[in-house]
mmCIF file of C-alpha atoms in Angstrom:
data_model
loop_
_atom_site.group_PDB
_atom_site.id
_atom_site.type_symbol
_atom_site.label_atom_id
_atom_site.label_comp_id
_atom_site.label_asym_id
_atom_site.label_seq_id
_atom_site.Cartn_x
_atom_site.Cartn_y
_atom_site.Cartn_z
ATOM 1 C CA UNK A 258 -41.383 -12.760 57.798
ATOM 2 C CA UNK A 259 -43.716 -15.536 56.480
ATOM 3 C CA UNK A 260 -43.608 -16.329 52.752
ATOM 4 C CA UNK A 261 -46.990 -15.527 52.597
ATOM 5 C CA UNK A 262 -46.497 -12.023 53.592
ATOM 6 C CA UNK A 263 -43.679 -11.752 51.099
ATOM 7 C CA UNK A 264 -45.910 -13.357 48.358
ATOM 8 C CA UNK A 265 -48.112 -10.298 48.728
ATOM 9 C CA UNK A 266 -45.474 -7.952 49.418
ATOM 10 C CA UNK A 267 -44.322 -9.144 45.744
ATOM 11 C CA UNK A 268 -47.860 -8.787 44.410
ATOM 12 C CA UNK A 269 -48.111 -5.448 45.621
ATOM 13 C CA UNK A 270 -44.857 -4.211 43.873
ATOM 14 C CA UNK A 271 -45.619 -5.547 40.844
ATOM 15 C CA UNK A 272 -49.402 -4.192 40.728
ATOM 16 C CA UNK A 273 -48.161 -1.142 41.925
ATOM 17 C CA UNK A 274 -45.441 -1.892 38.363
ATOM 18 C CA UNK A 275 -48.063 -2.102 36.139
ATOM 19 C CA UNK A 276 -50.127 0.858 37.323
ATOM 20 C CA UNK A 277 -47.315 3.443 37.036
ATOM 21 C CA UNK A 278 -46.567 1.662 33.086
ATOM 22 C CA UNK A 279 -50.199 2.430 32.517
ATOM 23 C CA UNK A 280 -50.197 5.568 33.664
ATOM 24 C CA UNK A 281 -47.151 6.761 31.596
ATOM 25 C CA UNK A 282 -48.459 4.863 28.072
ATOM 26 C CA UNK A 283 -51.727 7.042 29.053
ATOM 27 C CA UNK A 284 -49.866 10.287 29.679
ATOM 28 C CA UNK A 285 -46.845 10.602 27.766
ATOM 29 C CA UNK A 286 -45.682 10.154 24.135
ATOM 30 C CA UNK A 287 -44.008 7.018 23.395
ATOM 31 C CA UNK A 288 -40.723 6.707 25.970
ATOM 32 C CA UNK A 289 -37.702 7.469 24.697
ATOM 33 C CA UNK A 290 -35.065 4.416 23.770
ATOM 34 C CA UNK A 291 -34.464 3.031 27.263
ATOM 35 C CA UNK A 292 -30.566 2.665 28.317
ATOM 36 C CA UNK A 293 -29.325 -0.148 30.712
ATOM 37 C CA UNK A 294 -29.248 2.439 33.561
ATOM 38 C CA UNK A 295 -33.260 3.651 32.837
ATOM 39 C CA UNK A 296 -35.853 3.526 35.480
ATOM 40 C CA UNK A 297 -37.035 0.284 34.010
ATOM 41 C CA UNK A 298 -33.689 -1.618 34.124
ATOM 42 C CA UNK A 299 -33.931 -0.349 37.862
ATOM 43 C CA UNK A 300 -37.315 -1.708 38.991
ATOM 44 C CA UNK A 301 -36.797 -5.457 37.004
ATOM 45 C CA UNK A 302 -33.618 -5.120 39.072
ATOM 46 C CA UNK A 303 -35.434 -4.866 42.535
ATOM 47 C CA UNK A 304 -37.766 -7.536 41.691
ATOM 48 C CA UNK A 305 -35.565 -9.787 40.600
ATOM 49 C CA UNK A 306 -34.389 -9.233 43.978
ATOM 50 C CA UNK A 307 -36.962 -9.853 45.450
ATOM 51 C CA UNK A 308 -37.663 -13.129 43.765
ATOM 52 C CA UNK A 309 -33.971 -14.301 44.612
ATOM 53 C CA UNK A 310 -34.385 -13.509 48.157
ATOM 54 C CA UNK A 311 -38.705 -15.255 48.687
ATOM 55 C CA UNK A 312 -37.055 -18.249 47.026
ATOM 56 C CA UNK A 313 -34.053 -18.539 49.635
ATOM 57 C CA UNK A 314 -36.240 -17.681 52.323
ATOM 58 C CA UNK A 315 -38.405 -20.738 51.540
ATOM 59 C CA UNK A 316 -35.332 -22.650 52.142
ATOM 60 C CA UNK A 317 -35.782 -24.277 48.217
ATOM 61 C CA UNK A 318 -32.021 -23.960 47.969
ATOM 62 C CA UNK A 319 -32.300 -22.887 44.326
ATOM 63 C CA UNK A 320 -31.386 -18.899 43.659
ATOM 64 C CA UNK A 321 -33.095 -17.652 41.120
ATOM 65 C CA UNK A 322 -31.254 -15.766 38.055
ATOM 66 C CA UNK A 323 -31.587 -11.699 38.473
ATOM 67 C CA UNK A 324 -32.834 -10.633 35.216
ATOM 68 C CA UNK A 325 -30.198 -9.214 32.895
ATOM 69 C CA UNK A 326 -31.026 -5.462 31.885
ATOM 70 C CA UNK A 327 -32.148 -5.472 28.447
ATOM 71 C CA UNK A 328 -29.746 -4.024 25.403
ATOM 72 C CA UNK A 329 -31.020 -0.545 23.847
ATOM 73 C CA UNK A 330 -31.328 -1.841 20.741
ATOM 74 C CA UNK A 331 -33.871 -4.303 23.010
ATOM 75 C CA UNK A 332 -35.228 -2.210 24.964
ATOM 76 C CA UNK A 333 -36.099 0.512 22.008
ATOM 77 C CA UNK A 334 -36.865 -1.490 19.464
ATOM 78 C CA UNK A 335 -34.267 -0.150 17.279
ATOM 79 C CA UNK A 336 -31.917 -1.890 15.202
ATOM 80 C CA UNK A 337 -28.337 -2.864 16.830
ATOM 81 C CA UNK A 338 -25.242 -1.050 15.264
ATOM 82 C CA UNK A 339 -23.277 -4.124 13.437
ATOM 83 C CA UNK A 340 -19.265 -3.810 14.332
ATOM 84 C CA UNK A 341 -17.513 -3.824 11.405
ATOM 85 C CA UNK A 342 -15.525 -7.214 10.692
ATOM 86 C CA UNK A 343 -11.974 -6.892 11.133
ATOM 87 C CA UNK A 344 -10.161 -8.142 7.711
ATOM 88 C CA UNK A 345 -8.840 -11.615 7.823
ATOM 89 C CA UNK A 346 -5.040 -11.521 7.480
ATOM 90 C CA UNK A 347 -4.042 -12.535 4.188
ATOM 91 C CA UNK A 348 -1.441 -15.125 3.595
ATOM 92 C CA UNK A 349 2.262 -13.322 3.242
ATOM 93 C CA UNK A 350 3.214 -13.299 -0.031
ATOM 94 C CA UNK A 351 5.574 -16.193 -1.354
ATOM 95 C CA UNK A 352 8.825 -15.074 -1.640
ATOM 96 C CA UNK A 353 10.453 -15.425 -5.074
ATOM 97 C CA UNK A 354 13.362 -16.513 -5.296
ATOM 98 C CA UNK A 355 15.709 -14.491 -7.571
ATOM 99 C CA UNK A 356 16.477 -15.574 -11.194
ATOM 100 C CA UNK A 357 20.170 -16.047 -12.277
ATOM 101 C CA UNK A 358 21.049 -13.015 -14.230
ATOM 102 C CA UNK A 359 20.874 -14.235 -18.075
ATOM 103 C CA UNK A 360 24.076 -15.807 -19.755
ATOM 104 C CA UNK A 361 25.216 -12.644 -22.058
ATOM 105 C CA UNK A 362 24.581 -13.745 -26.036
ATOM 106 C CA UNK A 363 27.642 -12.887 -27.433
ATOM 107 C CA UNK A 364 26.847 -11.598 -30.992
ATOM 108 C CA UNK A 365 29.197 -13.604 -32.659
ATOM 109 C CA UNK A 366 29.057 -17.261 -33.855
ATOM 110 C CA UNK A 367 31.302 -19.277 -31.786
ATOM 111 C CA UNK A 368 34.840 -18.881 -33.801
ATOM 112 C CA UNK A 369 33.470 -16.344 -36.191
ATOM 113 C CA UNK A 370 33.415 -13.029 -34.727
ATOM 114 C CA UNK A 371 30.795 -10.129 -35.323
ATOM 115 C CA UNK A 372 33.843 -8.219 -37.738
ATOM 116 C CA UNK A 373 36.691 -8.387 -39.142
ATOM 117 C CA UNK A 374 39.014 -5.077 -40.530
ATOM 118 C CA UNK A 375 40.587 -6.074 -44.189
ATOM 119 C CA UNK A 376 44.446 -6.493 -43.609
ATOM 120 C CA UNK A 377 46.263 -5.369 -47.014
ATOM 121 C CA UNK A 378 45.997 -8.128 -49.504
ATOM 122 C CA UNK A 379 42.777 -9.342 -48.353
ATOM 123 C CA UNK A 380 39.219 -9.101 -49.588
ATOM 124 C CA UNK A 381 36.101 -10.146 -48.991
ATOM 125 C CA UNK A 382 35.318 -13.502 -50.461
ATOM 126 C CA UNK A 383 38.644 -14.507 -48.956
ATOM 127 C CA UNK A 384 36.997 -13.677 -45.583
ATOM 128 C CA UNK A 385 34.154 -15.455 -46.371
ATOM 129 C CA UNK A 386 36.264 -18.632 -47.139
ATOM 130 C CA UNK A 387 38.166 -18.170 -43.821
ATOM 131 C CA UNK A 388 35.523 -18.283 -41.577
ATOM 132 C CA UNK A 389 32.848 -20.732 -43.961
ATOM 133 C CA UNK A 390 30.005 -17.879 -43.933
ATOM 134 C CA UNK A 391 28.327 -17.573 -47.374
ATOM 135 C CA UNK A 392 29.822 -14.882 -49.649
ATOM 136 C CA UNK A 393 26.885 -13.204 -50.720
ATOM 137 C CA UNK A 394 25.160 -12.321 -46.954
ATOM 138 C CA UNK A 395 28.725 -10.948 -46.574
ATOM 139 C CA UNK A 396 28.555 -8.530 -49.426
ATOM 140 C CA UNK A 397 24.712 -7.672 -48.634
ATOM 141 C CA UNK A 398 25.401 -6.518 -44.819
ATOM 142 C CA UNK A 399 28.106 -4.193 -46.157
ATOM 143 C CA UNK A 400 26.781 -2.534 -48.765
ATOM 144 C CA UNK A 401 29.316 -4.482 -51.277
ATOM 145 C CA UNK A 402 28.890 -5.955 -54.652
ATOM 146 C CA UNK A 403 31.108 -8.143 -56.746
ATOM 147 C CA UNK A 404 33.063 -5.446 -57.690
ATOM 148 C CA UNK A 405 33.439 -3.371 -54.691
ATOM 149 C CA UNK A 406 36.908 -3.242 -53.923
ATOM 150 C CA UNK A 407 37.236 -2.444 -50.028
ATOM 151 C CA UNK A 408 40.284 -0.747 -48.927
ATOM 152 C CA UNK A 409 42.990 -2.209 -46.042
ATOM 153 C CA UNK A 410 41.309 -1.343 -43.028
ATOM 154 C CA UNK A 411 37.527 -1.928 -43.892
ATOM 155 C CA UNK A 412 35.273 -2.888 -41.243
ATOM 156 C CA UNK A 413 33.482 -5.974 -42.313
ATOM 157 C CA UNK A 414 30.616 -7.315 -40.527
ATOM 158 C CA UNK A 415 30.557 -11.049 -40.186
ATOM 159 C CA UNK A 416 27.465 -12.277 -41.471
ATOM 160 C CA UNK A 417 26.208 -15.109 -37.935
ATOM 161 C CA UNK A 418 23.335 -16.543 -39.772
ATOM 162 C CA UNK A 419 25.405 -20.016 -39.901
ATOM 163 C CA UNK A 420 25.127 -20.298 -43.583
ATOM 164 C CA UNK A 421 28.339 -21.487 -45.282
ATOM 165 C CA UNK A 422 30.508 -20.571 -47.999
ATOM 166 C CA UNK A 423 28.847 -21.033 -50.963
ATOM 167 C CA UNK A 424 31.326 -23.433 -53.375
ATOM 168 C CA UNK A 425 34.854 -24.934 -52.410
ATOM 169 C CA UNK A 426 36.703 -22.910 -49.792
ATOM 170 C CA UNK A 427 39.495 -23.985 -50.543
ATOM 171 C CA UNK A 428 40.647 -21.340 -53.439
ATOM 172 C CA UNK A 429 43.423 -24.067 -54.488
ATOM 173 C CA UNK A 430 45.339 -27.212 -52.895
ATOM 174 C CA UNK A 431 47.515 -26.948 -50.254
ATOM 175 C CA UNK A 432 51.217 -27.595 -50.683
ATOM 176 C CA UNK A 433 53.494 -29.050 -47.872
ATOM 177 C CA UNK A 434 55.565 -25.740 -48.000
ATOM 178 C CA UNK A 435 55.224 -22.188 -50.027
ATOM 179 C CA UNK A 436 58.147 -20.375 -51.040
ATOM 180 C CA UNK A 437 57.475 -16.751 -50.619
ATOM 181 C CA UNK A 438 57.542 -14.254 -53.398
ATOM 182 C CA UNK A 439 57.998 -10.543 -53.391
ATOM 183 C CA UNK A 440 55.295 -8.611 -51.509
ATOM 184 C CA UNK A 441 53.904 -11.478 -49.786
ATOM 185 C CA UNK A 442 52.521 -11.353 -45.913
ATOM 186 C CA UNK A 443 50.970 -14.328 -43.850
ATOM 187 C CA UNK A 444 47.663 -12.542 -44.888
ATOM 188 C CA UNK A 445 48.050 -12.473 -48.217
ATOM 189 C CA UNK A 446 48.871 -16.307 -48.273
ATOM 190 C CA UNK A 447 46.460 -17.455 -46.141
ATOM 191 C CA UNK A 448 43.752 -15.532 -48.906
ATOM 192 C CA UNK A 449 45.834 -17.428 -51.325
ATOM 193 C CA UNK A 450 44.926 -20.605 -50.226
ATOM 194 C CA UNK A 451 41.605 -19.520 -48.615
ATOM 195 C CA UNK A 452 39.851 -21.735 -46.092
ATOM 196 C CA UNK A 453 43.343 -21.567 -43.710
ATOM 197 C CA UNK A 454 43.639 -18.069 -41.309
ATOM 198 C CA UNK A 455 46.780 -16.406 -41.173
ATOM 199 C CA UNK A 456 47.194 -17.171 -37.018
ATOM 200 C CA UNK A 457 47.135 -21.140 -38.075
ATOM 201 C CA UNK A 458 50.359 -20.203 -40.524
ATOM 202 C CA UNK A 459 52.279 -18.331 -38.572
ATOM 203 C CA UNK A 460 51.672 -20.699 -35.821
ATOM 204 C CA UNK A 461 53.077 -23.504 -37.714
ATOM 205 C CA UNK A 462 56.425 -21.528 -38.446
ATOM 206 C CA UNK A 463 56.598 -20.176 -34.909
ATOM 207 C CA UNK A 464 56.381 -16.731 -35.792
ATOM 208 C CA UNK A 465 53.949 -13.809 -35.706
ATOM 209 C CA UNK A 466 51.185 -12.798 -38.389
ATOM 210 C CA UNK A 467 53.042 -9.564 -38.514
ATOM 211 C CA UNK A 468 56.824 -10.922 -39.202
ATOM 212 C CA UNK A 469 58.192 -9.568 -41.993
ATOM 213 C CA UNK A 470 58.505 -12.280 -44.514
ATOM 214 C CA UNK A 471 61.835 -12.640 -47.119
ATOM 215 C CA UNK A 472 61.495 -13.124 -50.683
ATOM 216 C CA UNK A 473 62.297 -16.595 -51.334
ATOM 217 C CA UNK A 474 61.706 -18.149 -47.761
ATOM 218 C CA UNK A 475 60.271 -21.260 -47.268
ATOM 219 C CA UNK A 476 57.045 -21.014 -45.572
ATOM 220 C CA UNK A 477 55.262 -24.940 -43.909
ATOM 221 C CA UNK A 478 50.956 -24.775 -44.961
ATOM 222 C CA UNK A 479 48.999 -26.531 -42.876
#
């Protein structure tokens, strides 16, 4: 077949094309939205066909692209359905690293402690001596007043503001030894003297704070 005759076998097809699209505009309401597999997509199929196979016949050695079938949203004009985005990954969180549990506060100032129960002989400004805390915060967290009188075996709280002893905590001077009298006990001595606890005497005469002391012993204050 020459090229001529396939030059107006091609102008045939595509007059004959453009008839049958005229007739249909003419005829028929506006076409519905074309699909890739329509009649149209068919016939710009076969002549791209067509065209590939003139041009190789003509020995040009260059094939022609088929024309690709147009999208629907193309092809009817309407408006393409936009995919949703899939979400970026976020970043994985940053790990925390755990806190060291918290130190426990004791509530007591170191070497004072939160309370103290009154040992028989004691009261309270000879606590407040012992342990340098001011005598009047002492009174006012227990309910107490200068006359109060508390009873062996009172609870006092230890006042932890830091505030010392208001005055001389020592009651009197300290002699090298103490020669006990009737009714004594390492507590009441140690109130005696006032800014000295009873563990630091009976420490220094190897013996308990709850030995029984004898009238007339001799008894070392540090």
């Amino acid at each position: 077949m020459s090229i001529k005759r396939l030059l107006v076998l091609l102008a045939v097809v595509l007059l004959a094309a453009i008839l049958v699209a005229c007739q249909l505009s003419a005829s028929t309401p506006p076409p519905q939205t074309l699909t890739s597999e329509g009649p149209m997509s068919t016939l710009q199929s076969e002549l791209g066909n067509i065209a590939t196979q003139t041009a190789a016949a003509a020995g040009g050695g260059v094939v022609l692209p088929t024309t690709q079938p147009p999208s629907s949203s193309e092809a009817g004009g309407g408006v393409a359905e936009t995919a949703t985005p899939t979400p970026e990954p976020t970043e994985a969180p940053t790990e925390v690293e755990p806190t060291e549990e918290p130190a426990e506060v004791s509530t007591a100032t170191p070497g004072i402690p939160a309370t103290y129960a009154l040992q028989k002989g004691e009261w309270p400004f000879c606590i407040a001596r012992r342990f340098n805390v001011n005598q009047y915060e002492l009174l006012n967290i227990n309910g107490l007043s200068l006359s109060s009188k508390p009873v062996a075996g009172f609870n006092l709280k230890i006042p932890q503001t830091g505030d010392h002893f208001a005055g001389d905590r020592s009651l009197r001077d300290h002699p090298t030894t103490y020669t006990v009298a009737s009714g004594d006990t390492i507590y009441t001595i140690a109130c005696r003297y006032g800014d000295v606890s009873p563990e630091t005497i009976a420490e220094a005469n190897d013996m308990k704070v709850s030995s029984k002391l004898e009238s007339g012993e001799t008894l070392k204050i540090p």
